[in-house]
Coordinates of C-alpha atoms in Angstrom, one line a residue:
Chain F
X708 CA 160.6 -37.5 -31.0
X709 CA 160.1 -35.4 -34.2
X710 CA 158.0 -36.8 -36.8
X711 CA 160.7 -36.2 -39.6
X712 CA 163.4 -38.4 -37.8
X713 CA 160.9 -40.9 -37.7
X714 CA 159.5 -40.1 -41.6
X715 CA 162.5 -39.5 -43.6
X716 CA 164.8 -43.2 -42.9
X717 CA 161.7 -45.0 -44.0
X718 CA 161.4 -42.9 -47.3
X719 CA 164.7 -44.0 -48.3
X720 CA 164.2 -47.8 -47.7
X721 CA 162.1 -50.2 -50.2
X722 CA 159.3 -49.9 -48.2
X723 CA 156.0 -49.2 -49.6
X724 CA 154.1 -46.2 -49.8
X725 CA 151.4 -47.8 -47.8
X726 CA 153.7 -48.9 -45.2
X727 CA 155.2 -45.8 -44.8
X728 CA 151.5 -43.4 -44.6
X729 CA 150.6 -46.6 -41.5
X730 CA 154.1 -45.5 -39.7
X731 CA 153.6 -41.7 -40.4
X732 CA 149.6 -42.5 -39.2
X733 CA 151.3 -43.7 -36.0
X734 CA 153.9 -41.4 -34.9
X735 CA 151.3 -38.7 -35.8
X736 CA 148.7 -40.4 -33.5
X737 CA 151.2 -41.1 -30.6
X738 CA 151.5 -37.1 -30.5
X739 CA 148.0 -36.4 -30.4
X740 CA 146.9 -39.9 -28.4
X741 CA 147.9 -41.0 -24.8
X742 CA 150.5 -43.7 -25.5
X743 CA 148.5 -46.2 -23.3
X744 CA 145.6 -45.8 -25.0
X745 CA 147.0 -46.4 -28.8
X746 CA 149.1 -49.6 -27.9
X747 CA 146.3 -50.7 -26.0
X748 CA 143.6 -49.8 -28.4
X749 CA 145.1 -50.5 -31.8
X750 CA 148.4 -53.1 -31.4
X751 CA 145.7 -56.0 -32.1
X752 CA 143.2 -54.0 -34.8
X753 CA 146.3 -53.5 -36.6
X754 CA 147.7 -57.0 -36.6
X755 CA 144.2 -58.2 -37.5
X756 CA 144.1 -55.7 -40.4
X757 CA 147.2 -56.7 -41.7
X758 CA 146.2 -60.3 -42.6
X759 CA 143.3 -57.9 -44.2
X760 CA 140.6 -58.0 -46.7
X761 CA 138.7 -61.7 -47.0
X762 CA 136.0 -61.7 -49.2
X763 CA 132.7 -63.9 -49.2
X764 CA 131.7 -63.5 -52.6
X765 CA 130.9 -60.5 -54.3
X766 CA 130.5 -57.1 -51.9
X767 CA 129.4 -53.9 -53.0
X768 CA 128.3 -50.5 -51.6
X769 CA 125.8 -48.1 -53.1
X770 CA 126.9 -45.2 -51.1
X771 CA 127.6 -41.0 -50.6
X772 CA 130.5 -40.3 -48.9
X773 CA 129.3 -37.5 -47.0
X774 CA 126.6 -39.8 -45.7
X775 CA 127.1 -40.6 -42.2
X776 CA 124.7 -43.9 -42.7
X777 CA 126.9 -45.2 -45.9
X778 CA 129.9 -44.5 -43.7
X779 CA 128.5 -46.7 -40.8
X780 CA 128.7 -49.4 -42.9
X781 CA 131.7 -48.9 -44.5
X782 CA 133.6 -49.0 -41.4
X783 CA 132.0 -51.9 -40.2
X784 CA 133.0 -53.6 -43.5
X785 CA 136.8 -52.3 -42.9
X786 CA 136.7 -53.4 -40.0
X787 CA 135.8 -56.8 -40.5
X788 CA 138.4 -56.4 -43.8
X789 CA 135.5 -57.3 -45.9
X790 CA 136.4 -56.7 -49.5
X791 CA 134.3 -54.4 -51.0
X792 CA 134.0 -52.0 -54.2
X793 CA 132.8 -48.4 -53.0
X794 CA 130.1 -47.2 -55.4
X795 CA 129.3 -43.8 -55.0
X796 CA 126.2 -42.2 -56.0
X797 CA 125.8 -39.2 -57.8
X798 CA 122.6 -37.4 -56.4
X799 CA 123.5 -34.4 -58.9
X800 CA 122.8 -36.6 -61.7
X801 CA 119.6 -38.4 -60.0
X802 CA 119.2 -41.7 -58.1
X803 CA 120.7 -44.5 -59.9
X804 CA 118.8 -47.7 -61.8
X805 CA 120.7 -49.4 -59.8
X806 CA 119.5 -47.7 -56.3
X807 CA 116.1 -48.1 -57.1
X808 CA 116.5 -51.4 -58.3
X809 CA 118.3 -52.3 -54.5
X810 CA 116.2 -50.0 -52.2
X811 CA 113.0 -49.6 -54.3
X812 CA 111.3 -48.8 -50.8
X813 CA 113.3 -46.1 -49.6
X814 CA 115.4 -45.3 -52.8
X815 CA 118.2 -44.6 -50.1
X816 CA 121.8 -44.9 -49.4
X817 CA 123.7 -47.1 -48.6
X818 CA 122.7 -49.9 -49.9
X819 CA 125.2 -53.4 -49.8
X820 CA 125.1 -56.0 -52.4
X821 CA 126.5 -59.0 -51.4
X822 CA 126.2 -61.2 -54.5
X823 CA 122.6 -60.6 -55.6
X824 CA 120.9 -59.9 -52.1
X825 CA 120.7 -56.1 -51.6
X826 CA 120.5 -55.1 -47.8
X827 CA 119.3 -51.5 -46.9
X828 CA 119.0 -49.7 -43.5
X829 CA 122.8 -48.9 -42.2
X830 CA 122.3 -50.1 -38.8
X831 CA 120.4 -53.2 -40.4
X832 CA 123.6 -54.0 -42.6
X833 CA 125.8 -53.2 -40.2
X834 CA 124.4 -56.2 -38.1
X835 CA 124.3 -58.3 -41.5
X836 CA 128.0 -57.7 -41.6
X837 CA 128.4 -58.7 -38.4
X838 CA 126.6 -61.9 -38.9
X839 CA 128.2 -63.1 -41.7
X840 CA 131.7 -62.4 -41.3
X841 CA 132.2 -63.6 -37.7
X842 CA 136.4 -63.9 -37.8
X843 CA 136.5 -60.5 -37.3
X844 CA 136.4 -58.7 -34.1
X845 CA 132.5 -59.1 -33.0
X846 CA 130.8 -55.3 -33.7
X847 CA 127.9 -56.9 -31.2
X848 CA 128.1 -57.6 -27.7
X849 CA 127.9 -61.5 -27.3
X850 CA 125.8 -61.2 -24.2
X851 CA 122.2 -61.1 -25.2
X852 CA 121.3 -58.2 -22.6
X853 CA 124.6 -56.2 -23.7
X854 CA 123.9 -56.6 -27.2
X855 CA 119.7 -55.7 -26.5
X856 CA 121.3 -52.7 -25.0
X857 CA 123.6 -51.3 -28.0
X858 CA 120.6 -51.8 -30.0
X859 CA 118.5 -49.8 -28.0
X860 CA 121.6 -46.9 -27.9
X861 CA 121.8 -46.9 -31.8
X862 CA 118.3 -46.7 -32.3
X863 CA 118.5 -43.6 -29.7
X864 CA 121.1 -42.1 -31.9
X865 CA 119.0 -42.4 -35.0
X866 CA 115.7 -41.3 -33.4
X867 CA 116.9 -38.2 -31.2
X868 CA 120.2 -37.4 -32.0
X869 CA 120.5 -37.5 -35.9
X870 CA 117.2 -35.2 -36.8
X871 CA 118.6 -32.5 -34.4
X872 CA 121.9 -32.8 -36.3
X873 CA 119.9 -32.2 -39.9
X874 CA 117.8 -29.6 -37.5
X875 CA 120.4 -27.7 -37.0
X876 CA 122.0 -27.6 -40.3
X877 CA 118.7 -27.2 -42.2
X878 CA 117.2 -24.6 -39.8
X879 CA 115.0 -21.7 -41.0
X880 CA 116.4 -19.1 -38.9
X881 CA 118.4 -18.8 -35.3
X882 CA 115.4 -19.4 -32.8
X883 CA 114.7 -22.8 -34.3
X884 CA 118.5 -23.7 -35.1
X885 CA 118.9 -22.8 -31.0
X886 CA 116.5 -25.2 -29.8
X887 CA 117.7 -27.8 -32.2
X888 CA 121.1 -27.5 -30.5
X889 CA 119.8 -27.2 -27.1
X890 CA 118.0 -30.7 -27.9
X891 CA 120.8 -32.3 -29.2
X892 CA 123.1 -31.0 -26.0
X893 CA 120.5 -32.9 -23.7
X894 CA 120.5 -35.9 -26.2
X895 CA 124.5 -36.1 -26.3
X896 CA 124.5 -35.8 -22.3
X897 CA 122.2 -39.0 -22.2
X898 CA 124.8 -40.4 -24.3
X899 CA 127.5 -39.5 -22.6
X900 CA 125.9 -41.7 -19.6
X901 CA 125.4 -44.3 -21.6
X902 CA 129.3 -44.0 -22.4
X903 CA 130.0 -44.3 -19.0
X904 CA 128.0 -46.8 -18.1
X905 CA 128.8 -49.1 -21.4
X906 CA 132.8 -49.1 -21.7
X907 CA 133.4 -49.9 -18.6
X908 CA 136.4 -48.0 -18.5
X909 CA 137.1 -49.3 -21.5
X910 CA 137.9 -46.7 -24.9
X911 CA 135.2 -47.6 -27.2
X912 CA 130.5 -48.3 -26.0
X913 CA 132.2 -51.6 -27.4
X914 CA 134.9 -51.2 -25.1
X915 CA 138.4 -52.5 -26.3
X916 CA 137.1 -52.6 -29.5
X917 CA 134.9 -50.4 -31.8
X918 CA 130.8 -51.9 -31.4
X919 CA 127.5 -50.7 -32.6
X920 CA 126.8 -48.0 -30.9
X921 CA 130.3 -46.7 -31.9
X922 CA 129.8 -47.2 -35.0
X923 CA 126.3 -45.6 -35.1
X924 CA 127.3 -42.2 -33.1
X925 CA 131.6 -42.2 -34.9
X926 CA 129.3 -41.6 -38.0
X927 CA 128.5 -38.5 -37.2
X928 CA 131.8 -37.4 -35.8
X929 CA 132.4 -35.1 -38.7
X930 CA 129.3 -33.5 -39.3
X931 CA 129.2 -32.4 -35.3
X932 CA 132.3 -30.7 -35.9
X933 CA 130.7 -28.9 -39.2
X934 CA 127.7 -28.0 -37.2
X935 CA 130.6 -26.3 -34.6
X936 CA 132.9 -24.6 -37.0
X937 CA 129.5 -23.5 -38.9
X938 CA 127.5 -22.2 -35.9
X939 CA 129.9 -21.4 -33.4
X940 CA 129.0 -23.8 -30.8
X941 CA 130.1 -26.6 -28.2
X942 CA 128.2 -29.6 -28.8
X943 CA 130.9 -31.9 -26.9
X944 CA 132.8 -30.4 -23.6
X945 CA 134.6 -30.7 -20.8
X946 CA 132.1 -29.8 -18.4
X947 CA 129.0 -31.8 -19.9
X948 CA 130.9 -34.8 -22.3
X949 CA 134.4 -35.4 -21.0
X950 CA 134.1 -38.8 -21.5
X951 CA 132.5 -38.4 -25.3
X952 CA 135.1 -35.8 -26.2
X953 CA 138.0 -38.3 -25.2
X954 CA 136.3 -40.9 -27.4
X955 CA 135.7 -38.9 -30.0
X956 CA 139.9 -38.4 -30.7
X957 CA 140.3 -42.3 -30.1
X958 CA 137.4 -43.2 -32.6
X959 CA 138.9 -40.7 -35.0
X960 CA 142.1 -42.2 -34.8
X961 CA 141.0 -46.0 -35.4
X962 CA 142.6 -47.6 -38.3
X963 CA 139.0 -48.6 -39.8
X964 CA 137.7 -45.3 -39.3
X965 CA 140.6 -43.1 -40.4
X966 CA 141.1 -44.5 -44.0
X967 CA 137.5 -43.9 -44.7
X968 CA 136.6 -41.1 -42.8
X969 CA 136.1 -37.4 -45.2
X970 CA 137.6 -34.5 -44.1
X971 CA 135.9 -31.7 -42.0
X972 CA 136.9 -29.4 -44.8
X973 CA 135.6 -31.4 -47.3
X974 CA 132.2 -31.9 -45.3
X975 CA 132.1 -28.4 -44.4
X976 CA 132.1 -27.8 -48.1
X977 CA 129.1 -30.0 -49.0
X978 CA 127.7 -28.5 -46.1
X979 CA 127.1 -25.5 -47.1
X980 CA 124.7 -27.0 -49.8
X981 CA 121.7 -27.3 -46.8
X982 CA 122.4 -24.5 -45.0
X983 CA 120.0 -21.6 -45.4
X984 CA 121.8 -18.4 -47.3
X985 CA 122.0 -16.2 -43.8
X986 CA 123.8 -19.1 -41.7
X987 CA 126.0 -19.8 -44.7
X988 CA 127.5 -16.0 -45.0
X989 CA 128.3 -16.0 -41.1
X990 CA 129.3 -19.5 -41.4
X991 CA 131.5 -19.0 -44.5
X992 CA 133.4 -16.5 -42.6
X993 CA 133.1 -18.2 -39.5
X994 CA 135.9 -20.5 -41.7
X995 CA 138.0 -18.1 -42.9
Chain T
X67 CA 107.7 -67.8 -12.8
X68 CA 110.7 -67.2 -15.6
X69 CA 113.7 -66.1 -13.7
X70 CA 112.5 -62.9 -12.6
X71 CA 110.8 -61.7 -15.3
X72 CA 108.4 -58.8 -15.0
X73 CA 106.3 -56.6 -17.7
X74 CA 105.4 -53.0 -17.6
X75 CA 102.7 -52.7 -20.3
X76 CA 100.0 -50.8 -21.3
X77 CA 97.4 -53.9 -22.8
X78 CA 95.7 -52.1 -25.7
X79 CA 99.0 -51.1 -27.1
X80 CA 100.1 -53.6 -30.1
X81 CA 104.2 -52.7 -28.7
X82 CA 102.9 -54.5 -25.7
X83 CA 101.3 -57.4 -27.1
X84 CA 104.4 -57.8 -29.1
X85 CA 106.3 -58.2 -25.9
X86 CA 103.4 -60.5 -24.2
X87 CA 102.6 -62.8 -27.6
X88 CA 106.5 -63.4 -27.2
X89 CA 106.6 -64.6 -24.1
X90 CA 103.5 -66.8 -24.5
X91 CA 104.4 -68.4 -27.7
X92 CA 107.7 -69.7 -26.3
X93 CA 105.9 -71.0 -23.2
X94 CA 107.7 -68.7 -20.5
X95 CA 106.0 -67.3 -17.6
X96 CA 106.5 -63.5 -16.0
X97 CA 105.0 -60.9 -14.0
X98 CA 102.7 -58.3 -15.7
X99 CA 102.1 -54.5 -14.0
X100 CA 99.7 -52.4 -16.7
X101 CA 100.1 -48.8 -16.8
X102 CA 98.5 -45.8 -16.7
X103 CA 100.1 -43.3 -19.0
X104 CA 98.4 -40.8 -17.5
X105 CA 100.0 -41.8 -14.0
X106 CA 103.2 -43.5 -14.9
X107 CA 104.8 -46.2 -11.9
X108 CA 108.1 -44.5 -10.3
X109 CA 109.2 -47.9 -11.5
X110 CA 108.5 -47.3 -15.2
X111 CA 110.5 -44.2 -14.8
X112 CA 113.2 -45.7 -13.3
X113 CA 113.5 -48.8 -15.8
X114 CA 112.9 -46.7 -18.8
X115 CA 114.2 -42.9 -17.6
X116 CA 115.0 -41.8 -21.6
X117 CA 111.7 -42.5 -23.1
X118 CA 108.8 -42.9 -19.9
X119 CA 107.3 -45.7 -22.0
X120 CA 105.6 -48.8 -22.2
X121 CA 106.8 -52.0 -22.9
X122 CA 109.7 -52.6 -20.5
X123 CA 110.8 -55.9 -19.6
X124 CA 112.6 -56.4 -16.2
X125 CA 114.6 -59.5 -16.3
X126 CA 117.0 -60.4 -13.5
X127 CA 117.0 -57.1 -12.6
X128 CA 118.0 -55.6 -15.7
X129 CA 115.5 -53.2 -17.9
X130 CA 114.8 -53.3 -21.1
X131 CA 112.8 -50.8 -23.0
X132 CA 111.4 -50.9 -27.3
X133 CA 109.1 -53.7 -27.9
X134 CA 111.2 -55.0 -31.0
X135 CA 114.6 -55.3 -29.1
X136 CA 112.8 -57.2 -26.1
X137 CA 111.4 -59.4 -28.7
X138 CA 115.1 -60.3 -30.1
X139 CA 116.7 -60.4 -26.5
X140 CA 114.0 -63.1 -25.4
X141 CA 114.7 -65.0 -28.6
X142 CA 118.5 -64.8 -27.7
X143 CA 117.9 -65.5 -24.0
X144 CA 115.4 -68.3 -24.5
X145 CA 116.6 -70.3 -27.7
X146 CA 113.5 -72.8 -27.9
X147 CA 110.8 -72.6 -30.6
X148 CA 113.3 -70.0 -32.5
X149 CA 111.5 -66.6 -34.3
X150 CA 114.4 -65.3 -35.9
X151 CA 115.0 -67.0 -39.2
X152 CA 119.0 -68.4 -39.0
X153 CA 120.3 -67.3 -42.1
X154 CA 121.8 -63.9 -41.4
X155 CA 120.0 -62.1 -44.9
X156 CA 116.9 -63.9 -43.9
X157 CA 117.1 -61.8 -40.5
X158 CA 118.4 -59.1 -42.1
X159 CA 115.0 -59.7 -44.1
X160 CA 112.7 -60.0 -41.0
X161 CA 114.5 -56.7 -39.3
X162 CA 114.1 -54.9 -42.0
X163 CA 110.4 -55.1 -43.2
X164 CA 109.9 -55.0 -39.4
X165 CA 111.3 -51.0 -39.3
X166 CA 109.3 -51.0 -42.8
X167 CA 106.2 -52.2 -40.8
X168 CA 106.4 -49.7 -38.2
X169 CA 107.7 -46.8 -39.5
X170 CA 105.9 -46.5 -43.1
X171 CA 103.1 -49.2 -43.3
X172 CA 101.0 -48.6 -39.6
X173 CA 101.2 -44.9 -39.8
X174 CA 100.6 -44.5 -43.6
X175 CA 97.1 -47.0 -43.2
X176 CA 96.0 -45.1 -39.8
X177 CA 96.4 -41.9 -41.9
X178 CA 94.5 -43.3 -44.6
X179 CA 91.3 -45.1 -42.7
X180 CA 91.0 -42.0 -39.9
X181 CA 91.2 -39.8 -42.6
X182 CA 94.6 -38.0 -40.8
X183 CA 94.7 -35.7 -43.5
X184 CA 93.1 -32.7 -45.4
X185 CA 89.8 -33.9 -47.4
X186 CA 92.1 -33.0 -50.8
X187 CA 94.9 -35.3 -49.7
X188 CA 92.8 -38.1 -48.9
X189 CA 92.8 -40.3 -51.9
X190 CA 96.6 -39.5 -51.8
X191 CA 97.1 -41.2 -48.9
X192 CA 94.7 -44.0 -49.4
X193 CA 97.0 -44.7 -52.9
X194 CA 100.0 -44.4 -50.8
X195 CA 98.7 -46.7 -47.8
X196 CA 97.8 -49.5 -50.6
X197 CA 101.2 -49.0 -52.1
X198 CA 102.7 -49.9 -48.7
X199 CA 99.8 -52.8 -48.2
X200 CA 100.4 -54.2 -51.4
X201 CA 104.7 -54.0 -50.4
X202 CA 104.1 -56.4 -47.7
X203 CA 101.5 -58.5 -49.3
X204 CA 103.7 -59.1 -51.6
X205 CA 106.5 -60.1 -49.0
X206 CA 103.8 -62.5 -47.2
X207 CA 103.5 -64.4 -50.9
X208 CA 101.5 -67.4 -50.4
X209 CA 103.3 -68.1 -47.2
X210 CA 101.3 -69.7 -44.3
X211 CA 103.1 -67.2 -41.9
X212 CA 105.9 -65.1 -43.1
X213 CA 108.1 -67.3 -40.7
X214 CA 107.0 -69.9 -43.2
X215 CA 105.5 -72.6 -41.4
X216 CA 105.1 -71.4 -38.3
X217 CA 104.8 -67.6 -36.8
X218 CA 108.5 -66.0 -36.9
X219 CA 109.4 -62.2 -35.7
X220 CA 107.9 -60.6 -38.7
X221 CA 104.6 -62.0 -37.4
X222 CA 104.7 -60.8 -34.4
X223 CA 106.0 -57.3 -35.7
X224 CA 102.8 -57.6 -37.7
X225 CA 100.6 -58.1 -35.1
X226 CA 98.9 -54.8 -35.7
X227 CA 97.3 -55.7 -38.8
X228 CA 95.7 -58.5 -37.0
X229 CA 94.3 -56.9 -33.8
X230 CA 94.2 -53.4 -34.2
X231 CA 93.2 -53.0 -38.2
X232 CA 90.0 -55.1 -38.3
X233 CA 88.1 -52.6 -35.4
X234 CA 89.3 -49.4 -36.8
X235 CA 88.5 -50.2 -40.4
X236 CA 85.0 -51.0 -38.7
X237 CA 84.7 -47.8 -37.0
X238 CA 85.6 -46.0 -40.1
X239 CA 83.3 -48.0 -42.2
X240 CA 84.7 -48.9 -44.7
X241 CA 87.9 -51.5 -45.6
X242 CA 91.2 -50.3 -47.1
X243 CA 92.7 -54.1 -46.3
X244 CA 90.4 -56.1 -47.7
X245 CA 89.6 -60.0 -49.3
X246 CA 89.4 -59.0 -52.1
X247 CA 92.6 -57.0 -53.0
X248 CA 95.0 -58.8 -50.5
X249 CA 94.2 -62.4 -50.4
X250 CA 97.6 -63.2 -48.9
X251 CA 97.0 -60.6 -46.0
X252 CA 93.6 -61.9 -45.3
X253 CA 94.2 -65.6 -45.4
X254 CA 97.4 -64.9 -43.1
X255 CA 95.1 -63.0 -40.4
X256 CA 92.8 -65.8 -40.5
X257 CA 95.5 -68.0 -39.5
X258 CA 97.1 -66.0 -37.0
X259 CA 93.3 -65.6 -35.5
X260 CA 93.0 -69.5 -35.3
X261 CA 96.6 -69.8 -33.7
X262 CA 95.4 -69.7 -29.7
X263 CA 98.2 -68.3 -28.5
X264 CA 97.6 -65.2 -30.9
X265 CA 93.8 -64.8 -30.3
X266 CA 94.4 -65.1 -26.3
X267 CA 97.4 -62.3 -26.7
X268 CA 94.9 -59.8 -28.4
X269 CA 93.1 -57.5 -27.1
X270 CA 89.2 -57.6 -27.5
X271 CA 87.7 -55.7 -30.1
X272 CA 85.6 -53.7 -27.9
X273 CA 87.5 -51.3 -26.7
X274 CA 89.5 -50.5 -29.4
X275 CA 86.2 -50.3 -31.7
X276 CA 85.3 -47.2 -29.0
X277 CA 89.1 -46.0 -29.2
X278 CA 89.0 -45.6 -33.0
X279 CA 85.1 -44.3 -33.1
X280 CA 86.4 -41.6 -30.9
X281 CA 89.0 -41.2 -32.8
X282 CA 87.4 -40.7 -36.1
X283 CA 84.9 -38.5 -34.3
X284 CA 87.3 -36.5 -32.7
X285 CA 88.8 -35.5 -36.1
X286 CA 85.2 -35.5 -38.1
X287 CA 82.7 -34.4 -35.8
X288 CA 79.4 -34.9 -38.1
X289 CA 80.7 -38.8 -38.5
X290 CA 78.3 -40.2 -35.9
X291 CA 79.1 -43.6 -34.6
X292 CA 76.8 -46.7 -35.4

C-alpha cells in the first residue's frame, strides 16, 4: 500500500493536522515494523494516549534536549501523559538561577518540578514519575525481584555503558577512542543477555510495554547511532545484538518516544561540539 | 531460617553491613558465607558474573547483587517495620541523598582524612569534603534519625559515617567530622551507636583502625602509626 493513497484522502477531510502526522506515523511504521509487532506493541499505548495528558499539579522540566538523561524523563512523563512544560536550558548562556536553585548539588539537568519540590537524578525521577502517577502503564516491574532487577540493569547502563559512550566521543586520539568502543561492545553484549533474559519474548526489558531499563538504555539510542555515523563503527549487530538491534527500531518507533526523540542529524550536529578537531574532519566527511 | 535466604559478604565492607543491618533490623534470619576477594567462591561468580562483587543476596534461588537495591527489594519483600518513607518525593528524597552519599560524600571525606591528594590540594579537598558534610548535616536537621523517629534507608545508606569514619579519622589523627562543627551528625551517630541492632551490625574498630593506619602509611610513609 503506498503511503500517498493512504496520506492524501485524509488531507482533504476536516481532520486535524495532528490526526493526520499519527496516521502518516502509522503507515510509515507499518513499512519499516513487522505488522505483528506494531498492533501488538502500540494498539493499547495509543488508546491510552489518546485519553492523554492528566496533570497532578504543576510539572516542569529543567532540561537539554540533546541530553540523553533529560530525555529519560521526558519519555517517562509522556508516557504516563503527564502534563508538563519543557524548559530548556541554555548552557551557551550559563546555568540558569533557576538550575542552581533546583539542583544546587549537582547544578545538572534535568531537573522536574512538580509544584515546588525539585527532583534531580533522571533515573531517580523517572521512578518518582512512576510513583505518583500510577494510572499509567507501570514503567516498574510490580514484582519486587523483577523490579530489584531493572534497577540493577539501569544502574549498569549508567555506570559502564554511558562513560564509554562520552569515551568515545570525547577521546584524545584513535588508540583510546578504540578501547572505549571495544568496552562498550562487551558492555552492550551483557545487555543484550539481559534483553533476552528480561522480555521474555516480549518487545521491550519491560516486555509488552516500555520499563526502566528501556527507558534508561532508548536514551541513548541516538547518540549510539552519532558515535556510528561519526566513527565508522558497529556498536549493535547481527552477529553480537540481534536481539538489541530489533529493539532498538521498536523503541524508536514508540509513540512516547518518537514525538520527543531529536533527530540523528540534529545530534550529530551538536556532536561535533565534543569531538576533538582530527575525529571531527574524518567524521564531518564521514556525513557527507 | 528466611525462606532461603543466603549472604555472600565481605564483613568489613560498609555495602555489606548495609545488606546485614537490613536484615537484622527487620528481624529476618539468613545464611551468611564471607568472602575472600582475593579467592572469590565459584558461587559468587556465578550469582554476580558482571561485577564479581560482594554483597549478593540469594533468595529463593534468585541473585541479587548492589547493596542499595538489596536493601529496597527486602523492604518490598518483607513489608514489616517499613525503611522507605511512603510518600513518593520523600523516597525520591531518601534515594537520592543515598547516590549523594555514596558517590560524592564517602569518597570526597576519604580523600580528605587519607590525604588522597597532592600536599597543594589538600586544604582543597578538606573545603570540599566539609561542603559535602555540611550538605547532609543539614539534611539530618535536628532529626532523631533521618527516618525521623526511627532508622529509615537513608540511615542505613549512612552507615559509613558511623562505623567506618570514627577509626579512620583516628588513624589519621586528627577529625574532619567533628562535635563541634556538626552537632546534628554527632548526636545522630551517638544514637545510631546506642541502637543494638546497629552496634551488633558493625564491625569492631580494630581492624579497621589497622586498615586505615596502613592505609595512611601506605600513601605517607614517614606518618608512623601510634
Amino acid at each position: 500500500m503506498s503511503i500517498l493513497s493512504f496520506v492524501v484522502p485524509t488531507i482533504f477531510t476536516q481532520q486535524n493536522a495532528q490526526s493526520v502526522a499519527r496516521s502518516t506515523c502509522r503507515s510509515l511504521v507499518n513499512l519499516f515494523v513487522p505488522p505483528y509487532k506494531y498492533s501488538a506493541v502500540f494498539s493499547h499505548q495509543r488508546a491510552f494516549h489518546d485519553q492523554c495528558k492528566m496533570g497532578k499539579g504543576d510539572v516542569k522540566l529543567l532540561g537539554l534536549w540533546a541530553s540523553p538523561f533529560a530525555l529519560r524523563v521526558r519519555f517517562a512523563l509522556e508516557l504516563k501523559c503527564v502534563d508538563y512544560e519543557n524548559l530548556e536550558e541554555n548552557f551557551g548562556a550559563g546555568k540558569s538561577e533557576l538550575l542552581l536553585i533546583s539542583n544546587p548539588v549537582y547544578k545538572k539537568v534535568p531537573v522536574l518540578l512538580h509544584g515546588d519540590k525539585p527532583i534531580s537524578e533522571s533515573l531517580i525521577i523517572v521512578q518518582y514519575i512512576d510513583e505518583v502517577w500510577t494510572d499509567g502503564p507501570s514503567i516498574l516491574p510490580l514484582d519486587p525481584y523483577d523490579r530489584a532487577i531493572a534497577r540493577f540493569w539501569a544502574a549498569y547502563v549508567d555506570d559502564k555503558a554511558y562513560p564509554y559512550m562520552r569515551a568515545i566521543i570525547t577521546a584524545d586520539g584513535e588508540e583510546a577512542r578504540a578501547e572505549a568502543i571495544a568496552k562498550l561492545k562487551e558492555c552492550l553484549m551483557v545487555l543484550e543477555d539481559a534483553f533476552v533474559k528480561s522480555s521474555k519474548g516480549k518487545p521491550f526489558f519491560g516486555g509488552d510495554e516500555i520499563g526502566y531499563v528501556d527507558i534508561a538504555l532508548g536514551a541513548s539510542m541516538e547518540w549510539s547511532k552519532v558515535i556510528e555515523k561519526a566513527f565508522d563503527v558497529k556498536l549493535f549487530d547481527e552477529e553480537t545484538t540481534p536481539n538489541l538491534l530489533a529493539w532498538i527500531d521498536v523503541f524508536l518507533a514508540h509513540p512516547a518516544i518518537k514525538d520527543v526523540m531529536p533527530t540523528t542529524d540534529k545530534v550529530f550536529e551538536y556532536a561535533m561540539n565534543f569531538i576533538s578537531p582530527p575525529s571531527k574532519k574524518a567524521a564531518a566527511t564521514a556525513a557527507n | 531460617m528466611g525462606e532461603g535466604l543466603k549472604v555472600y559478604g565481605f564483613s568489613i565492607s560498609p555495602f555489606t553491613r548495609k545488606v546485614l543491618m537490613t536484615l537484622n533490623l527487620k528481624g529476618i534470619k539468613y545464611d551468611y558465607v564471607e568472602e575472600d576477594l582475593n579467592n572469590k567462591s565459584s558461587d559468587l561468580v556465578r550469582y554476580n558474573p558482571v561485577h564479581k562483587a560482594t554483597p549478593v543476596l540469594l533468595h529463593k534461588g534468585n541473585p541479587l547483587p548492589e547493596s542499595l537495591i538489596i536493601v529496597e527489594y527486602i523492604d518490598e519483600t518483607w513489608t514489616d517495620k517499613p525503611l522507605m518513607p511512603v510518600d513518593p518525593y520523600d523516597r525520591a528524597m531518601a534515594r537520592f541523598w543515598a547516590n549523594f552519599i555514596d558517590t560524592k560524600l564517602v569518597p570526597s571525606i576519604k580523600v580528605a582524612v587519607l590525604k588522597e591528594c597532592e600536599e597543594h590540594e589538600h586544604e582543597k579537598k578538606i573545603e570540599e569534603a566539609n561542603q559535602w558534610v555540611k550538605t547532609i548535616e543539614d539534611v539530618l536537621g535536628n532529626k532523631k534519625f533521618f527516618g525521623g523517629e526511627k532508622i529509615g534507608y537513608l540511615d542505613i545508606a549512612a552507615i559509613w559515617l558511623v562505623g567506618w569514619v570514627p577509626p579512620m579519622q583516628e588513624a589519621a589523627g586528627w577529625q574532619l567530622i567533628n562535635k563541634e562543627k556538626y552537632p546534628n551528625l554527632s548526636a545522630w551517630t551517638e544514637e545510631m551507636l546506642s541502637h543494638v541492632t546497629v552496634k551488633e551490625n558493625l564491625p569492631h574498630r580494630d581492624p579497621l583502625y589497622a586498615y586505615y593506619v596502613w592505609r595512611l602509611s601506605g600513601f605517607k610513609p614517614e606518618l608512623t602509626p601510634k
